[in-house]
mmCIF file of C-alpha atoms and ligand atoms in Angstrom:
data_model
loop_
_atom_site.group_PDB
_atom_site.id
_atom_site.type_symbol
_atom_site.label_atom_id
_atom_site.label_comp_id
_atom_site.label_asym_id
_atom_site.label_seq_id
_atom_site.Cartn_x
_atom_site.Cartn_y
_atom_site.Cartn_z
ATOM 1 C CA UNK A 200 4.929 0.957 3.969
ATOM 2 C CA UNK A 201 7.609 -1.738 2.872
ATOM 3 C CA UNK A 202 10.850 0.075 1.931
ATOM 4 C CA UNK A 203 12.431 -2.795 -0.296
ATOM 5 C CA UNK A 204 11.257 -3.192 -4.257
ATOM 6 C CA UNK A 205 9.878 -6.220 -5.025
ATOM 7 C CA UNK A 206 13.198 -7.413 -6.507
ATOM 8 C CA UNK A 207 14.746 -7.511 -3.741
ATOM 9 C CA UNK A 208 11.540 -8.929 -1.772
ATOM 10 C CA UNK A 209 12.137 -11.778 -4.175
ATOM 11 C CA UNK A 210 8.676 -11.668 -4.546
ATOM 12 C CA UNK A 211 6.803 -13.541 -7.803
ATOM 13 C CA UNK A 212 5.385 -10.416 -9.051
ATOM 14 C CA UNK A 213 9.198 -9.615 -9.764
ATOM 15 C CA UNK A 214 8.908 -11.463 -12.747
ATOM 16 C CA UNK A 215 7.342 -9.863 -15.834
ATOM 17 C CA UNK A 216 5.487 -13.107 -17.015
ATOM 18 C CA UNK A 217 3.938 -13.631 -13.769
ATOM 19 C CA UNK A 218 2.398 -10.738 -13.872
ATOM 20 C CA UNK A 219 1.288 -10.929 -17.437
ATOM 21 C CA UNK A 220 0.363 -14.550 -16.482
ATOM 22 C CA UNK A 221 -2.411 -13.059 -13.799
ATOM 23 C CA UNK A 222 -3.385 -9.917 -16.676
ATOM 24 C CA UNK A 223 -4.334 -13.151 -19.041
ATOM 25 C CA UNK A 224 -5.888 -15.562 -16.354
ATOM 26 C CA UNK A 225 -8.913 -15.536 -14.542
ATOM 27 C CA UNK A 226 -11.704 -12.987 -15.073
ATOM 28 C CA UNK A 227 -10.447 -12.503 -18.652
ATOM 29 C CA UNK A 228 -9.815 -16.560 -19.595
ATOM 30 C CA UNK A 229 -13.344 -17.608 -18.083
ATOM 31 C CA UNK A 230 -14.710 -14.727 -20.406
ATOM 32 C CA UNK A 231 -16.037 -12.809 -17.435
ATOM 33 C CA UNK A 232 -14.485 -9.651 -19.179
ATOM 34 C CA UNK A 233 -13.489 -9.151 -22.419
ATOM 35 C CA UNK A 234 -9.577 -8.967 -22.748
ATOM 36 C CA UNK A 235 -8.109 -5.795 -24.550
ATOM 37 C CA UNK A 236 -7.106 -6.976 -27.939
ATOM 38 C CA UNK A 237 -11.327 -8.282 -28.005
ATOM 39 C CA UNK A 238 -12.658 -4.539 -26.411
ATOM 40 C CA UNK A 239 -11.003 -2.792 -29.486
ATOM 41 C CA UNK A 240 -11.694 -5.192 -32.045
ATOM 42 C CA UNK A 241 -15.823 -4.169 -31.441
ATOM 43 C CA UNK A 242 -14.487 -0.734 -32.407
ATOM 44 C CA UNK A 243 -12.277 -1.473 -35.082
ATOM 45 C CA UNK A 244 -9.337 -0.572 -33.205
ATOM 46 C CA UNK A 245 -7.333 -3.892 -33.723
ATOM 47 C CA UNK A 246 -4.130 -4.137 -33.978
ATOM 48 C CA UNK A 247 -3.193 -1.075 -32.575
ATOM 49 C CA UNK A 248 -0.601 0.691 -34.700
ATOM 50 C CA UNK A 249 1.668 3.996 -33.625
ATOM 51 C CA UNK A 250 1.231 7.199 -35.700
ATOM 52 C CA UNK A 251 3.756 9.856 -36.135
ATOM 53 C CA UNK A 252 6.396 9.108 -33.570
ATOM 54 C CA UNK A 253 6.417 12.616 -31.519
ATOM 55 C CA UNK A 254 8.353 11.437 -27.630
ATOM 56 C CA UNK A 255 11.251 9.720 -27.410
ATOM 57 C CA UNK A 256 11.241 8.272 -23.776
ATOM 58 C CA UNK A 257 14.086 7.468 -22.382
ATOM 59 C CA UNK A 258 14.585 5.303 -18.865
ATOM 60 C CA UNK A 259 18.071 5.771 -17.894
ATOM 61 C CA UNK A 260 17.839 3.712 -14.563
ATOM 62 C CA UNK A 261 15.427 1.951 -12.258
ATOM 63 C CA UNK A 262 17.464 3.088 -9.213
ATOM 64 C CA UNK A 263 15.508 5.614 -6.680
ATOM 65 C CA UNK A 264 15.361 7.369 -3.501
ATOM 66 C CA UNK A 265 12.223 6.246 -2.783
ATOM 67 C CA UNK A 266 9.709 2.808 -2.589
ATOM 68 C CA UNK A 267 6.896 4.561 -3.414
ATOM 69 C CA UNK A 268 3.783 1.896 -2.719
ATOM 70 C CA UNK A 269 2.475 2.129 -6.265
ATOM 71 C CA UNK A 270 5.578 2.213 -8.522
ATOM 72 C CA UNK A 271 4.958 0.685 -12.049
ATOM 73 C CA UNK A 272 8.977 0.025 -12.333
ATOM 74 C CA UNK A 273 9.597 -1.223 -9.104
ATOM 75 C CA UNK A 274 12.121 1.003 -8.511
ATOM 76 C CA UNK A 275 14.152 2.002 -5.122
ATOM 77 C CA UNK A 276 17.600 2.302 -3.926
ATOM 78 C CA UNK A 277 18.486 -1.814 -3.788
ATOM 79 C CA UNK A 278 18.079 -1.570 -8.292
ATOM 80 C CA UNK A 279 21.221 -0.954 -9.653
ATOM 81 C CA UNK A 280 19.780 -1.061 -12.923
ATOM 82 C CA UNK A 281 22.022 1.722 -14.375
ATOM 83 C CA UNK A 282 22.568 2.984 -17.930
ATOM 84 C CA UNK A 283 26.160 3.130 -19.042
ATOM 85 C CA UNK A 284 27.556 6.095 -21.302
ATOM 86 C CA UNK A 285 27.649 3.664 -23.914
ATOM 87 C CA UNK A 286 24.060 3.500 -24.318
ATOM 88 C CA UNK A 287 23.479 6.998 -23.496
ATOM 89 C CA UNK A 288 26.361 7.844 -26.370
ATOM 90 C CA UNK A 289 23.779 5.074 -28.518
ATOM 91 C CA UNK A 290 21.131 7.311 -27.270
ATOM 92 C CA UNK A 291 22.390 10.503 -28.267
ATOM 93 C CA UNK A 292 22.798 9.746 -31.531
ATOM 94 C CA UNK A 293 19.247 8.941 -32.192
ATOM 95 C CA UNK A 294 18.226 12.204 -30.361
ATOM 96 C CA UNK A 295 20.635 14.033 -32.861
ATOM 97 C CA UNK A 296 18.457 12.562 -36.155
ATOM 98 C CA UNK A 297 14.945 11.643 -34.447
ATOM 99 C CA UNK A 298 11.367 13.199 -36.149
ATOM 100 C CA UNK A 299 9.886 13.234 -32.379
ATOM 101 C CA UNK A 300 9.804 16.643 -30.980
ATOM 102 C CA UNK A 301 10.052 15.530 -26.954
ATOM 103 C CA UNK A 302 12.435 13.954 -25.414
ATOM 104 C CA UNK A 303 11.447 12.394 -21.782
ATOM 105 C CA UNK A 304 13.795 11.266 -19.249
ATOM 106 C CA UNK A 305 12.647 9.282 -16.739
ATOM 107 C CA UNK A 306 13.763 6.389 -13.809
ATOM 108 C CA UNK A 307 13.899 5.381 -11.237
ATOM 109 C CA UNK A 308 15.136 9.299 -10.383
ATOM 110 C CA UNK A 309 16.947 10.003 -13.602
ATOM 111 C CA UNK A 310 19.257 12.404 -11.793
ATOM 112 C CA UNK A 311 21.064 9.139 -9.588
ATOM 113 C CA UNK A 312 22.218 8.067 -12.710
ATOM 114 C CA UNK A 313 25.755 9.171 -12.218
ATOM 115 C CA UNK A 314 25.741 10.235 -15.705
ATOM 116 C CA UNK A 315 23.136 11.868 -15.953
ATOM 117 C CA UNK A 316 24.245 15.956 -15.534
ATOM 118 C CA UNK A 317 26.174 14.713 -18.752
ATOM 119 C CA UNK A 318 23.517 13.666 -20.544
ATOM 120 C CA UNK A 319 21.162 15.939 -20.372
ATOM 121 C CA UNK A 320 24.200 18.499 -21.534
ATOM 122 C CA UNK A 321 24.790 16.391 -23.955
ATOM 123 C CA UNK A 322 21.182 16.258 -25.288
ATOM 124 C CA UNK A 323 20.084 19.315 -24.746
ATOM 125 C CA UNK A 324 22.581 20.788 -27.425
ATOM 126 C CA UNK A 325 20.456 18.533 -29.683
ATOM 127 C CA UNK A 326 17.417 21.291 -30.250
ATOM 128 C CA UNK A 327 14.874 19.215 -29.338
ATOM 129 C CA UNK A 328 11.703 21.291 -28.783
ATOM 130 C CA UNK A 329 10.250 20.337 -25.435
ATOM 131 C CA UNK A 330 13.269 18.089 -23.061
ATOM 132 C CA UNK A 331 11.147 16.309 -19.979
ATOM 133 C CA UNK A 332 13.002 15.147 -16.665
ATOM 134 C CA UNK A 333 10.834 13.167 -14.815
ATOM 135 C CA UNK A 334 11.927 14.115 -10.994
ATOM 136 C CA UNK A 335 10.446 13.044 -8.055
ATOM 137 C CA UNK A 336 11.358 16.450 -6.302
ATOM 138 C CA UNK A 337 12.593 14.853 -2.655
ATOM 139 C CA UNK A 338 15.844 14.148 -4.992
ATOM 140 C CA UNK A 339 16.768 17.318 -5.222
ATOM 141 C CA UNK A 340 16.768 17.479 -1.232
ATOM 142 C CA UNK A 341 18.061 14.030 -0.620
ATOM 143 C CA UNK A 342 21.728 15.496 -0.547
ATOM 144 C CA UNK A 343 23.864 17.741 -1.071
ATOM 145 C CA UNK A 344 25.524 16.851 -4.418
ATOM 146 C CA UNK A 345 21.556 17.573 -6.096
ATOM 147 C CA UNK A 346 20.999 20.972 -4.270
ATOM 148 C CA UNK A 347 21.399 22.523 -7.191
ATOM 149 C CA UNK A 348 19.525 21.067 -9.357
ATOM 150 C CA UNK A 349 17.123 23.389 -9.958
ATOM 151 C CA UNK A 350 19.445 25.799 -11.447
ATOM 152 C CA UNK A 351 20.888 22.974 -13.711
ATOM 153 C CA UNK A 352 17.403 22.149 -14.941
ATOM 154 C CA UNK A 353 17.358 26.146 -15.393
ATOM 155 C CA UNK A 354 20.673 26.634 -17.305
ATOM 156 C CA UNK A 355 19.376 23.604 -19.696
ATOM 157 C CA UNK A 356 15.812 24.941 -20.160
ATOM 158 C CA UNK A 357 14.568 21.857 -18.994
ATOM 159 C CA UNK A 358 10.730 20.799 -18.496
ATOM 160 C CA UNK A 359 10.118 19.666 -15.158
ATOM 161 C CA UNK A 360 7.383 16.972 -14.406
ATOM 162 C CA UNK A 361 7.151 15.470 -10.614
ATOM 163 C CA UNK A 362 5.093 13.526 -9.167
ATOM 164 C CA UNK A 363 2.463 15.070 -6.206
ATOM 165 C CA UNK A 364 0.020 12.680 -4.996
ATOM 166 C CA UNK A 365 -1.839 15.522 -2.652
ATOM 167 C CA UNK A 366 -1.632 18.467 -1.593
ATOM 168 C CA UNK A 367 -2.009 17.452 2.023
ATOM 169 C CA UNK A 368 1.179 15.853 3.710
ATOM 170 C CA UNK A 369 -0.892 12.241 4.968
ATOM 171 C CA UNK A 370 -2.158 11.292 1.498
ATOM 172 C CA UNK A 371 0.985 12.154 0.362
ATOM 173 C CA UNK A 372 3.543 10.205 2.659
ATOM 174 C CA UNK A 373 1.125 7.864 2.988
ATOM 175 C CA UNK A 374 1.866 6.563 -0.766
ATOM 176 C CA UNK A 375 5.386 7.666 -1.378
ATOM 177 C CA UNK A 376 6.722 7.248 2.493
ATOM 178 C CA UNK A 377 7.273 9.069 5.379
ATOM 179 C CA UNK A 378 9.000 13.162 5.265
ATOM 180 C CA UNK A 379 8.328 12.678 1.311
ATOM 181 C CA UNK A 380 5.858 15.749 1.199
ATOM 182 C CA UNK A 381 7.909 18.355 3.492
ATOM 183 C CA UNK A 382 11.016 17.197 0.658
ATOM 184 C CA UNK A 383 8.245 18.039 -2.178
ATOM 185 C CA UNK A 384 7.332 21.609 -1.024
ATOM 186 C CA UNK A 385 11.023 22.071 -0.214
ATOM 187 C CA UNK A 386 12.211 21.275 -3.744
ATOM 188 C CA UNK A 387 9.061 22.777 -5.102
ATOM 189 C CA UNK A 388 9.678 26.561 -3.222
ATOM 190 C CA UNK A 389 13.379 26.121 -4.846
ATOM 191 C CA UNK A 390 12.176 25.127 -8.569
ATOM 192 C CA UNK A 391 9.513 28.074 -8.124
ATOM 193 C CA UNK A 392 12.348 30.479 -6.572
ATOM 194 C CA UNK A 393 14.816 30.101 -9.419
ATOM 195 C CA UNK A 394 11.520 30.936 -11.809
ATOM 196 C CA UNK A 395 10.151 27.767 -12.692
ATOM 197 C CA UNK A 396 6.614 27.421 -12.849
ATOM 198 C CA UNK A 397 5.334 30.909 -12.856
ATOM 199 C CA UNK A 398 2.387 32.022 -14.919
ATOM 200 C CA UNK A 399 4.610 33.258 -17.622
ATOM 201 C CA UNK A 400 7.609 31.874 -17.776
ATOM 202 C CA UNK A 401 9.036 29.572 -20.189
ATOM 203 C CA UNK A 402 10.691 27.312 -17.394
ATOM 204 C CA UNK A 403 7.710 24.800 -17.142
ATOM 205 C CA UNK A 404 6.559 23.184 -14.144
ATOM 206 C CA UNK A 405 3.946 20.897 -14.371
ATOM 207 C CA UNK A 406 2.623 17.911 -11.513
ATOM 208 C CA UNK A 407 1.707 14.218 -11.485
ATOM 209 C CA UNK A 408 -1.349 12.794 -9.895
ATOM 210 C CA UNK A 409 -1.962 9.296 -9.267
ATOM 211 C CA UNK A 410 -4.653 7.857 -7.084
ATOM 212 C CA UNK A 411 -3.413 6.631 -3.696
ATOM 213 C CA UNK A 412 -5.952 3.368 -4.295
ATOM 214 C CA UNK A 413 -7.912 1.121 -5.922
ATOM 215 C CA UNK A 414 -9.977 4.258 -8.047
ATOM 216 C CA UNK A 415 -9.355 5.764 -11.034
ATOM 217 C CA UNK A 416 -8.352 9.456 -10.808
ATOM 218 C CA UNK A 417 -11.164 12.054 -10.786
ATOM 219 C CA UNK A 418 -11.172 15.342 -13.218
ATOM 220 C CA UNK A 419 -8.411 16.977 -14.211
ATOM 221 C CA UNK A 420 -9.391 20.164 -14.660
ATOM 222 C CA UNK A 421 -10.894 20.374 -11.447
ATOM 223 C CA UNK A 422 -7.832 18.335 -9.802
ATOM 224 C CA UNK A 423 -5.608 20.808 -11.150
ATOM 225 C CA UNK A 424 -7.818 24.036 -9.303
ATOM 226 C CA UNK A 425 -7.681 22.677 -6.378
ATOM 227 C CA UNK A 426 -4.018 21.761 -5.943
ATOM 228 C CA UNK A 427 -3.589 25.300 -7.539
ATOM 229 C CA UNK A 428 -5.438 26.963 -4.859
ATOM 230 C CA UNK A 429 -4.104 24.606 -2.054
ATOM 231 C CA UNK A 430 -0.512 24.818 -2.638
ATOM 232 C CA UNK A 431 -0.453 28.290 -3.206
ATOM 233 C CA UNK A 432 -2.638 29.204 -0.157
ATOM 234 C CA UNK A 433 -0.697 26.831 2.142
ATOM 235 C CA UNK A 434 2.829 27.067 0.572
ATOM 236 C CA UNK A 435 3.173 30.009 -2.281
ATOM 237 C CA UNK A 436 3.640 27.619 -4.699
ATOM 238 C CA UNK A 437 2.908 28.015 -8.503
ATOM 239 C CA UNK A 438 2.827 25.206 -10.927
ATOM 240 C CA UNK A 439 1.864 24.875 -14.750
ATOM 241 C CA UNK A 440 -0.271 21.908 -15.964
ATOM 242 C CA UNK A 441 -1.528 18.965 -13.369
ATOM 243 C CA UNK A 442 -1.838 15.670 -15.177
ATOM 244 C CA UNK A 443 -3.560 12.950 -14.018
ATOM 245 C CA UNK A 444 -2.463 9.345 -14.342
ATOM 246 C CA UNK A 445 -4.584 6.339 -14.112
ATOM 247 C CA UNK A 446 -2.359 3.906 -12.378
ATOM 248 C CA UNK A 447 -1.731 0.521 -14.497
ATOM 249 C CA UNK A 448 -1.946 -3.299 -12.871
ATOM 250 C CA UNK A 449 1.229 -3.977 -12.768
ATOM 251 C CA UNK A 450 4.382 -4.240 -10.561
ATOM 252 C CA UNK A 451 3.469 -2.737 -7.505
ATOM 253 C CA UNK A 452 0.389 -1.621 -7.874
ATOM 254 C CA UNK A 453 -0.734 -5.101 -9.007
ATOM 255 C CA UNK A 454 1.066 -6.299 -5.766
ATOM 256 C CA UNK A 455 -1.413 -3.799 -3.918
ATOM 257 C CA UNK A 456 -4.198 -4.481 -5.742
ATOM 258 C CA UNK A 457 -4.177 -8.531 -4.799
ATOM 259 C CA UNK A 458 -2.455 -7.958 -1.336
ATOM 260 C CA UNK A 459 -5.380 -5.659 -0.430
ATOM 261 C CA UNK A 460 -8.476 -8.214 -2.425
ATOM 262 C CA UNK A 461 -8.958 -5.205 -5.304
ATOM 263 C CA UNK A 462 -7.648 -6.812 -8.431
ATOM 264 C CA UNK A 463 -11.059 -8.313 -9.783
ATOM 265 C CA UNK A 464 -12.983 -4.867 -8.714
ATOM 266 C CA UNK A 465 -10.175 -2.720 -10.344
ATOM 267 C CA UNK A 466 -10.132 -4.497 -13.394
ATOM 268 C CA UNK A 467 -14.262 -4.476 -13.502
ATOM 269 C CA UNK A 468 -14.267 -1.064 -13.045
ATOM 270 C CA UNK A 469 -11.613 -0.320 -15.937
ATOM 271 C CA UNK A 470 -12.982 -2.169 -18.155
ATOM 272 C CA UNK A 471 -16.610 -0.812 -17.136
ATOM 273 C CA UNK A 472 -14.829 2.797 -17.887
ATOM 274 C CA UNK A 473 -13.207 1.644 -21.518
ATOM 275 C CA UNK A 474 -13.868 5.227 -23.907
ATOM 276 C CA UNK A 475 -13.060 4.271 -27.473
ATOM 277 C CA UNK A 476 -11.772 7.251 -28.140
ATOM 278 C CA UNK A 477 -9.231 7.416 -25.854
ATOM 279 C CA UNK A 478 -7.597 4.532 -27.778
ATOM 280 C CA UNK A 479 -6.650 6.504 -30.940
ATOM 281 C CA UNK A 480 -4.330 8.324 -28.723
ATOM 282 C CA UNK A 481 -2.837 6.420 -26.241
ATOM 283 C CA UNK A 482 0.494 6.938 -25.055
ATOM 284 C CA UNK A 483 2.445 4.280 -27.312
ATOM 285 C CA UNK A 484 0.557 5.358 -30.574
ATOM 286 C CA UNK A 485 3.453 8.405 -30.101
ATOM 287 C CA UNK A 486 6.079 7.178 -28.397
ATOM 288 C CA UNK A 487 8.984 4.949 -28.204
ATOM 289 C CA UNK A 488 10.563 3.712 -24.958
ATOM 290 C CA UNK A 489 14.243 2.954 -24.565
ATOM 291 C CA UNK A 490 15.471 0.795 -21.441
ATOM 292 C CA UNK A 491 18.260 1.689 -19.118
ATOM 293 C CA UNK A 492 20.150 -1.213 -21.200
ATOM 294 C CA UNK A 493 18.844 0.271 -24.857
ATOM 295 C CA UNK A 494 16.383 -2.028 -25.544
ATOM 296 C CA UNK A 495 12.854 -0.761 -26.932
ATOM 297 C CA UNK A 496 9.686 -0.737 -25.928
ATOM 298 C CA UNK A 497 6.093 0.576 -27.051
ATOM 299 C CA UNK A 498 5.602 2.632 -23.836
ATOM 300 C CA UNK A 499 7.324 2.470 -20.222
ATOM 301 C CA UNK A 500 4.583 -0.252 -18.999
ATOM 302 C CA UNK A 501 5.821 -2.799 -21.581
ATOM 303 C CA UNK A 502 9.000 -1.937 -20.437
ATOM 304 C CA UNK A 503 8.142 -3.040 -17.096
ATOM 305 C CA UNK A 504 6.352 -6.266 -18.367
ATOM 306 C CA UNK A 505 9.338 -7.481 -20.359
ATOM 307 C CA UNK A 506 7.297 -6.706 -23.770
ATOM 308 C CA UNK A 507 9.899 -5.420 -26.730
ATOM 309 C CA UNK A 508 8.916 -3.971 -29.554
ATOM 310 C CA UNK A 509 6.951 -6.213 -32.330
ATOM 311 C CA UNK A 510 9.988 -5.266 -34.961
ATOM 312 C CA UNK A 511 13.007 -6.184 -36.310
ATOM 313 C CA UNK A 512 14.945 -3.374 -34.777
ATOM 314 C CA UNK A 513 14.222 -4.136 -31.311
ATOM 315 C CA UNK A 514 17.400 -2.193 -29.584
ATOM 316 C CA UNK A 515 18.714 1.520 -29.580
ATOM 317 C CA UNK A 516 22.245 0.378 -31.326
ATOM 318 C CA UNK A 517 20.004 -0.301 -34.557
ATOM 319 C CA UNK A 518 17.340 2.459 -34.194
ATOM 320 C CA UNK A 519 15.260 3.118 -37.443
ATOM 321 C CA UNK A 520 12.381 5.282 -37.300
ATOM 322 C CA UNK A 521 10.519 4.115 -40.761
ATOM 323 C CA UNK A 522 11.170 0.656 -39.901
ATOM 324 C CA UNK A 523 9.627 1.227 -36.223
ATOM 325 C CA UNK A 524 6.624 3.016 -37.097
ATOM 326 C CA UNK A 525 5.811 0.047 -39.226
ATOM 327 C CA UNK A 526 5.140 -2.506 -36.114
ATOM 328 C CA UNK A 527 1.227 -3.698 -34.538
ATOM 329 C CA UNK A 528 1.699 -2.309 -30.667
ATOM 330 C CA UNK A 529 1.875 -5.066 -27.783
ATOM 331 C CA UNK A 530 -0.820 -5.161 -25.701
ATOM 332 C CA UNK A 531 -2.750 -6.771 -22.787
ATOM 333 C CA UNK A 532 -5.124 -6.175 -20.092
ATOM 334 C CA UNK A 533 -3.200 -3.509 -18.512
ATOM 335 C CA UNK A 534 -3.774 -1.443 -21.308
ATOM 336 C CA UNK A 535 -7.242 -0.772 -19.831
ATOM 337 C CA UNK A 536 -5.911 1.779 -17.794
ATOM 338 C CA UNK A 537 -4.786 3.864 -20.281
ATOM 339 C CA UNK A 538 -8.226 3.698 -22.128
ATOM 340 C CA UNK A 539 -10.994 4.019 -18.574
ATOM 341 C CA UNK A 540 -12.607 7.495 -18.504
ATOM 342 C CA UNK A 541 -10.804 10.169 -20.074
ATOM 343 C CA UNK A 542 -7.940 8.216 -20.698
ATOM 344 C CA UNK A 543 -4.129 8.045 -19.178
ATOM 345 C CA UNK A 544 -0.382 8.973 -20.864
ATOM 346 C CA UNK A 545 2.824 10.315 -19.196
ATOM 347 C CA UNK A 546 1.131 13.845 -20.225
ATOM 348 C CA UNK A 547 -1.885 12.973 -18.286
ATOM 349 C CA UNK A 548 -5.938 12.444 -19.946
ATOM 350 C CA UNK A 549 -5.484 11.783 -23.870
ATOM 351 C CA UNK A 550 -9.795 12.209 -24.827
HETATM 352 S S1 LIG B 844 9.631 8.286 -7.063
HETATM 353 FE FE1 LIG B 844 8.794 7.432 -8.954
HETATM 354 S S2 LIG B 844 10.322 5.948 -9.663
HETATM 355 FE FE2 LIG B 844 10.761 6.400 -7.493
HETATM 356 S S3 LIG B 844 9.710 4.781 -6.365
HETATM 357 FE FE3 LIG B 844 8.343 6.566 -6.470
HETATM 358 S S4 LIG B 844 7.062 6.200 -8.278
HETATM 359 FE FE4 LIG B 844 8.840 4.838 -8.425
HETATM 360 S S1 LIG B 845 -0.017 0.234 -21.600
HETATM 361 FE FE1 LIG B 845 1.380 0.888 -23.180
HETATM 362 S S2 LIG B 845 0.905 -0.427 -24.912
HETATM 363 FE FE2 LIG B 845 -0.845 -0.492 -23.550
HETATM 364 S S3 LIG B 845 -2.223 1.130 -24.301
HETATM 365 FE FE3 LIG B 845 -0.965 1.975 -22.644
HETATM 366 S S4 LIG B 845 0.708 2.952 -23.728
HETATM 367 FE FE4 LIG B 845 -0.222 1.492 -25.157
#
């Protein structure tokens, strides 16, 4: 498992148009497969165009604890990529007047961000309905100064979503490194012990699944029984909702896909798995994504390609929510992984 990002690997795929470069190339130039824009065109589906903006996403750093093998932001401990209280203050202001009804930190792991217990005081006095941290558990064992972070999520009534690639500790470490799923139940035991994710409480819990390969992920309903059964039976664990997220061609995993000879057959068999009707709903037809530096994005995967916003407000210093809902969403052949089978968002299958 490497244990650097591809940043600081200097590798090509570091670069956003290299990456969109090999998305536009190849199997989609020579017309082997249809690119994105063409695949919802035949359905009427062209330009895609948001709808009621509902989650306000918010990346406030690509700096992590871990190198996980499949990362879409490339993020580890060698990004420094940090947001500054200015642009959280820039930030807060739009959460104070904004029509969306979630607000969704994520990272990198949101809580390294040294401002970031701050911030999510700050915002959570805001009364927005349902407030997201994105937390990839082993951060809340990684030291001391996080211990308590489950009783700070707690006191702010925040919604907990982590990422859990099994249930069983090989698949797990396997994708996310080495001592990552003895941190998970750790963190997991302490979220559940301070009352988070039992049957009926209010302090939500919910899990992330992403395939540790080149397949898309199998049912959710049936994912989420068996890690239900599996971590409870094994561990005593309780959890909410399991979501489960196609992972995109890009960064990382589009580094694993061509180091391991699986980028043609992934693409083929998203494409072969394309469901119109996931399309209506796709993560960016709801959401707008702000950058650790404040500028904006359709969802978190533009982000990571590079790909602003089609508007003239394109940064969080001149938010406008009439004048952003009135933009044609960026796409490109990634996009086919949030439309293959029963579809893909932050909040898991969308058909
Ligand atoms: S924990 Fe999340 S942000 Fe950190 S490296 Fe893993 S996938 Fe990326
Ligand atoms: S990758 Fe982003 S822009 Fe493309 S369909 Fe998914 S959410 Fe929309």
């Amino acid at each position: 498992m490497k244990t650097q990002s591809l940043h600081k690997r200097e590798s090509e795929l570091a670069n956003a148009n290299r990456q969109l470069e090999i998305l536009s190339n190849g199997i989609f130039q020579n017309g082997e497969l249809p690119t994105f824009a063409e695949k919802i065109k035949e359905t009427q589906q062209f330009p895609l165009r948001p709808k009621k903006l509902e989650i306000l996403q918010i990346n406030v750093g690509y700096m992590c604890n871990q190198v996980c093998e499949h990362c879409h932001v490339d993020a580890g401990p060698d990004r420094k990529e940090i947001m500054t209280r200015e642009t959280m203050e820039q930030c807060l202001e739009v959460i104070r007047n904004t029509g969306a009804h979630t607000l969704d930190l994520t990272g990198g792991a949101p809580e390294m961000n040294p401002d970031f217990r701050w911030f999510v005081e700050e915002a959570s006095k805001a009364g927005i309905k349902d407030f997201i941290v994105r937390s990839n558990l082993t951060i809340i064992r990684a030291n001391k100064k996080y211990y308590d972070l489950p009783e700070f999520f707690k006191k702010h009534n925040v919604h907990v979503v982590s990422s859990m690639p099994h249930w069983t500790r090989g698949k797990t470490d396997k994708q996310r490194g080495d001592g990552v799923f003895d941190a998970s139940i750790k963190a997991l035991q302490e979220l559940n012990a301070v009352g988070y994710g039992m049957p009926d409480s209010d302090l939500r819990l919910d899990l992330v699944y992403n395939p540790s390969g080149a397949f898309l992920p199998g049912d959710q309903a049936s994912m989420e029984k068996d890690f239900k059964k599996a971590l409870m039976e094994d561990f005593g664990i309780q959890f909410h909702n399991l979501f489960a997220i196609t992972n995109l061609p890009i960064s990382r995993f589009l580094d694993y896909l061509i180091a391991s000879d699986n980028y043609e057959d992934y693409m083929y068999s998203l494409v072969e798995a394309f469901n119109p009707s996931a399309v209506a709903n796709v993560m960016c037809t709801n959401t707008i994504s702000v950058s650790w530096d404040g500028w904006l994005y359709d969802c978190d995967f533009n982000q990571m390609l590079g790909l602003q916003v089609a508007s003239k407000v394109k940064h969080i210093s001149e938010y406008n929510e009439e004048i952003l809902n009135n933009r044609n969403i960026i796409i490109s052949q990634h996009c086919y992984g949030c439309t293959a089978g029963a579809g893909s968002s932050c909040q898991g299958t969308v058909a």
